[in-house]
Amino acid sequence: MNHIPVKQLLADPDIYIGSEVDVKGWVRTRRGNKNVAFIALNDGSSIKNIQIVVDFAKIPEDSLKDVTTGASLHVKGMAVASQGKGQAIEVQADEIEVYGTASVADYPLQKKGHSLEFLREIANLRPRTNTFGAVLRIRHTLAYAIHKFFNDRGFYYFHTPLITASDAEGAGAQFQVTTLPLEDLPRTEDGKVDYDQDFFGKMACLTVSGQLEGELGATALGCIYTFGPTFRAENSNTPRHLSEFWMIEPEMAFYEIEDNMDLAEEFVKYCISYALEHNREDIEFLAEHFDKDLIDRLNFVVENDFVRLPYTEGIKILEESGKKFEFPVYWGVDLASEHERYLVEQHFKKPVILTDYPKEIKAFYMKLNDDGKTVRAMDVLFPKIGEIIGGSQREENYDKLKGRMQELGLQGMDWYLDTRKYGTVPHSGFGLGFERLILFVTGMQNIRDVIPFPRYPNNCEF
Ligand code: 4AD
Ligand code: MG
């Protein structure tokens, strides 16, 4: 590669000042006077631009007519110490080649300050804005930190299928995968759709979670994690739900619920610290433009212990709060976001790990407590976000698990029960919603703005 990334030029000005450099990127802004033009060039490597100075004595002004916002350039020139303030290094252009023009008449990103709603409509171009550049670089860093965290601790990255014929997780409505002709479905004698003729010879869907297969991995390899897309066909139009989102699901043999909580807490703190360290400029940019308290909030979460609280005590606190909630609170209710946020933001003012939920509102595989009523579930609740992690210790007793599955009418899952039939072990795991973590770290308000191409009801653009 013959050009130098902008990030590298800005990080080590002393290395480059006084030498010829090649830079490439997109024009963010152009200003100047009758003698000179200043071009802010961005190549995506950093939130910062490199300033290109064009002296019209060297490069005539009329040869720059295509150098407009959004155009892509190759600039050759001398790196010099900058005269102006705001940057240590700039490039005095000797040659400018325009790779591609961007017509002033219709390039949509002419000026700063487009609304996030407008940018969502042009998600094909929004990665070129400062805001989305910052968010997407942070997204990358967090993905890397996640792999590093688990790899450093001896976990194996375990790939679970995206297409599955088991719908037993119950975590959400599924999208069906089929090659049957929808306008002329083959039928069995009793009028049902004949899935024998479908691609897989049975009904198949996109996965809502890799957990069940993850348990097969953990009960062989010890500690595994998944990190991949999951799909939920709920009609949830909220700032915290996507139809296609990425989930990280560690699953650990020989972990009890306390070990699971310890790991979850260490894990999210690690990810946040990693981003604070490696994406400082991007986080500072987002703090300045969207959320003044962002950095304090991130540091606070990293530095403080999470509260650990049984569901039953959480309900008591909510009942005694005297607050009028939209959804009423009583023992057995599935907590709504307003309840979770009350506990976290108003009562404790800290992240909360809520445990031991009523079994009726949790999945079939969670380990039953001795009280016979609650299960060893754990949800990690965060300020601004609500639930960021859901997990549990798993029921490892074959008879209890089989009994619960029968109660719920779950069939065709002997492959899963085999983990309990042969060499069963206590084990635990959890799922972190990747976009919810990014929401928290970036301070963005809407989950549709932390994934490049969001999928949600009535939207499948790009
Ligand atoms: O709580 P959930 O449904 O748990 C599971 O899927 C378990 N199998 C996890 C496990 O124990 N291995 O989802 C886990 C997390 C939630 O806490 C939330 O952060 C995120 O996934 N999540 C979503 N994120 C974006 N859009 C959605 N529609 C989401 N649904 C869940
Ligand atoms: Mg959950």
PDB file of C-alpha atoms in Angstrom, residues 202-300:
ATOM      1  CA  LYS A 202     -39.151 -30.466   7.772  1.00  0.00           C
ATOM      2  CA  MET A 203     -40.130 -27.010   8.893  1.00  0.00           C
ATOM      3  CA  ALA A 204     -37.083 -24.798   9.512  1.00  0.00           C
ATOM      4  CA  CYS A 205     -36.559 -21.312  10.906  1.00  0.00           C
ATOM      5  CA  LEU A 206     -33.859 -18.762  11.604  1.00  0.00           C
ATOM      6  CA  THR A 207     -32.447 -19.144  15.085  1.00  0.00           C
ATOM      7  CA  VAL A 208     -33.477 -16.915  17.995  1.00  0.00           C
ATOM      8  CA  SER A 209     -30.480 -18.036  20.075  1.00  0.00           C
ATOM      9  CA  GLY A 210     -27.524 -20.369  19.782  1.00  0.00           C
ATOM     10  CA  GLN A 211     -27.784 -21.428  23.399  1.00  0.00           C
ATOM     11  CA  LEU A 212     -29.146 -24.954  23.109  1.00  0.00           C
ATOM     12  CA  GLU A 213     -26.444 -25.963  20.667  1.00  0.00           C
ATOM     13  CA  GLY A 214     -23.988 -23.935  22.762  1.00  0.00           C
ATOM     14  CA  GLU A 215     -24.770 -26.251  25.673  1.00  0.00           C
ATOM     15  CA  LEU A 216     -23.743 -29.196  23.513  1.00  0.00           C
ATOM     16  CA  GLY A 217     -20.422 -27.427  22.972  1.00  0.00           C
ATOM     17  CA  ALA A 218     -19.880 -26.558  26.626  1.00  0.00           C
ATOM     18  CA  THR A 219     -20.569 -30.083  27.813  1.00  0.00           C
ATOM     19  CA  ALA A 220     -17.740 -31.242  25.572  1.00  0.00           C
ATOM     20  CA  LEU A 221     -15.207 -28.409  25.347  1.00  0.00           C
ATOM     21  CA  GLY A 222     -15.730 -26.898  28.800  1.00  0.00           C
ATOM     22  CA  CYS A 223     -16.159 -23.209  28.095  1.00  0.00           C
ATOM     23  CA  ILE A 224     -17.453 -21.929  24.774  1.00  0.00           C
ATOM     24  CA  TYR A 225     -18.997 -18.781  23.410  1.00  0.00           C
ATOM     25  CA  THR A 226     -21.028 -17.993  20.356  1.00  0.00           C
ATOM     26  CA  PHE A 227     -21.027 -14.637  18.602  1.00  0.00           C
ATOM     27  CA  GLY A 228     -23.369 -14.360  15.691  1.00  0.00           C
ATOM     28  CA  PRO A 229     -26.623 -12.997  14.329  1.00  0.00           C
ATOM     29  CA  THR A 230     -29.961 -14.000  15.794  1.00  0.00           C
ATOM     30  CA  PHE A 231     -33.415 -13.290  14.454  1.00  0.00           C
ATOM     31  CA  ARG A 232     -36.681 -12.479  16.164  1.00  0.00           C
ATOM     32  CA  ALA A 233     -39.919 -11.919  14.336  1.00  0.00           C
ATOM     33  CA  GLU A 234     -41.598  -9.924  17.079  1.00  0.00           C
ATOM     34  CA  ASN A 235     -43.446  -6.823  16.063  1.00  0.00           C
ATOM     35  CA  SER A 236     -41.389  -4.735  18.509  1.00  0.00           C
ATOM     36  CA  ASN A 237     -41.008  -1.150  17.399  1.00  0.00           C
ATOM     37  CA  THR A 238     -38.865   0.073  20.271  1.00  0.00           C
ATOM     38  CA  PRO A 239     -35.490   1.811  20.489  1.00  0.00           C
ATOM     39  CA  ARG A 240     -34.085  -1.399  22.005  1.00  0.00           C
ATOM     40  CA  HIS A 241     -35.296  -4.139  19.638  1.00  0.00           C
ATOM     41  CA  LEU A 242     -34.088  -5.287  16.250  1.00  0.00           C
ATOM     42  CA  SER A 243     -35.398  -8.159  14.141  1.00  0.00           C
ATOM     43  CA  GLU A 244     -31.809  -9.141  13.340  1.00  0.00           C
ATOM     44  CA  PHE A 245     -29.304  -8.572  16.117  1.00  0.00           C
ATOM     45  CA  TRP A 246     -25.997 -10.036  17.195  1.00  0.00           C
ATOM     46  CA  MET A 247     -25.683 -11.997  20.379  1.00  0.00           C
ATOM     47  CA  ILE A 248     -22.762 -13.298  22.397  1.00  0.00           C
ATOM     48  CA  GLU A 249     -23.608 -16.443  24.332  1.00  0.00           C
ATOM     49  CA  PRO A 250     -20.962 -17.952  26.597  1.00  0.00           C
ATOM     50  CA  GLU A 251     -21.800 -21.334  28.065  1.00  0.00           C
ATOM     51  CA  MET A 252     -19.665 -22.906  30.779  1.00  0.00           C
ATOM     52  CA  ALA A 253     -19.534 -26.421  32.154  1.00  0.00           C
ATOM     53  CA  PHE A 254     -19.094 -26.569  35.960  1.00  0.00           C
ATOM     54  CA  TYR A 255     -20.241 -22.965  36.482  1.00  0.00           C
ATOM     55  CA  GLU A 256     -22.906 -22.281  39.100  1.00  0.00           C
ATOM     56  CA  ILE A 257     -25.064 -19.167  39.041  1.00  0.00           C
ATOM     57  CA  GLU A 258     -22.578 -17.117  41.134  1.00  0.00           C
ATOM     58  CA  ASP A 259     -19.748 -17.959  38.723  1.00  0.00           C
ATOM     59  CA  ASN A 260     -22.026 -16.946  35.885  1.00  0.00           C
ATOM     60  CA  MET A 261     -22.736 -13.568  37.500  1.00  0.00           C
ATOM     61  CA  ASP A 262     -19.049 -12.987  38.188  1.00  0.00           C
ATOM     62  CA  LEU A 263     -18.202 -13.718  34.571  1.00  0.00           C
ATOM     63  CA  ALA A 264     -20.986 -11.496  33.201  1.00  0.00           C
ATOM     64  CA  GLU A 265     -19.907  -8.570  35.351  1.00  0.00           C
ATOM     65  CA  GLU A 266     -16.234  -8.961  34.515  1.00  0.00           C
ATOM     66  CA  PHE A 267     -17.087  -9.341  30.845  1.00  0.00           C
ATOM     67  CA  VAL A 268     -19.143  -6.178  30.368  1.00  0.00           C
ATOM     68  CA  LYS A 269     -16.705  -4.143  32.425  1.00  0.00           C
ATOM     69  CA  TYR A 270     -13.859  -5.427  30.287  1.00  0.00           C
ATOM     70  CA  CYS A 271     -15.634  -4.494  27.059  1.00  0.00           C
ATOM     71  CA  ILE A 272     -16.441  -0.982  28.269  1.00  0.00           C
ATOM     72  CA  SER A 273     -12.882  -0.402  29.515  1.00  0.00           C
ATOM     73  CA  TYR A 274     -11.478  -1.697  26.265  1.00  0.00           C
ATOM     74  CA  ALA A 275     -13.539   0.763  24.245  1.00  0.00           C
ATOM     75  CA  LEU A 276     -12.645   3.633  26.595  1.00  0.00           C
ATOM     76  CA  GLU A 277      -8.997   2.848  26.055  1.00  0.00           C
ATOM     77  CA  HIS A 278      -9.027   2.173  22.322  1.00  0.00           C
ATOM     78  CA  ASN A 279     -11.781   4.454  21.016  1.00  0.00           C
ATOM     79  CA  ARG A 280     -11.191   7.489  23.155  1.00  0.00           C
ATOM     80  CA  GLU A 281     -11.561  10.077  20.391  1.00  0.00           C
ATOM     81  CA  ASP A 282     -14.716   8.500  19.017  1.00  0.00           C
ATOM     82  CA  ILE A 283     -16.302   8.304  22.467  1.00  0.00           C
ATOM     83  CA  GLU A 284     -15.326  11.897  23.191  1.00  0.00           C
ATOM     84  CA  PHE A 285     -16.915  12.977  19.925  1.00  0.00           C
ATOM     85  CA  LEU A 286     -20.178  11.199  20.774  1.00  0.00           C
ATOM     86  CA  ALA A 287     -20.141  12.575  24.320  1.00  0.00           C
ATOM     87  CA  GLU A 288     -19.703  16.093  23.018  1.00  0.00           C
ATOM     88  CA  HIS A 289     -22.470  15.833  20.436  1.00  0.00           C
ATOM     89  CA  PHE A 290     -25.061  13.573  22.017  1.00  0.00           C
ATOM     90  CA  ASP A 291     -24.540  12.769  25.653  1.00  0.00           C
ATOM     91  CA  LYS A 292     -22.488  14.951  27.997  1.00  0.00           C
ATOM     92  CA  ASP A 293     -22.542  12.370  30.814  1.00  0.00           C
ATOM     93  CA  LEU A 294     -21.393   9.476  28.659  1.00  0.00           C
ATOM     94  CA  ILE A 295     -17.815   9.129  29.857  1.00  0.00           C
ATOM     95  CA  ASP A 296     -18.734   9.543  33.530  1.00  0.00           C
ATOM     96  CA  ARG A 297     -21.407   6.892  33.129  1.00  0.00           C
ATOM     97  CA  LEU A 298     -19.001   4.452  31.477  1.00  0.00           C
ATOM     98  CA  ASN A 299     -16.374   4.984  34.165  1.00  0.00           C
ATOM     99  CA  PHE A 300     -18.966   4.613  36.883  1.00  0.00           C
TER     100      PHE A 300
END
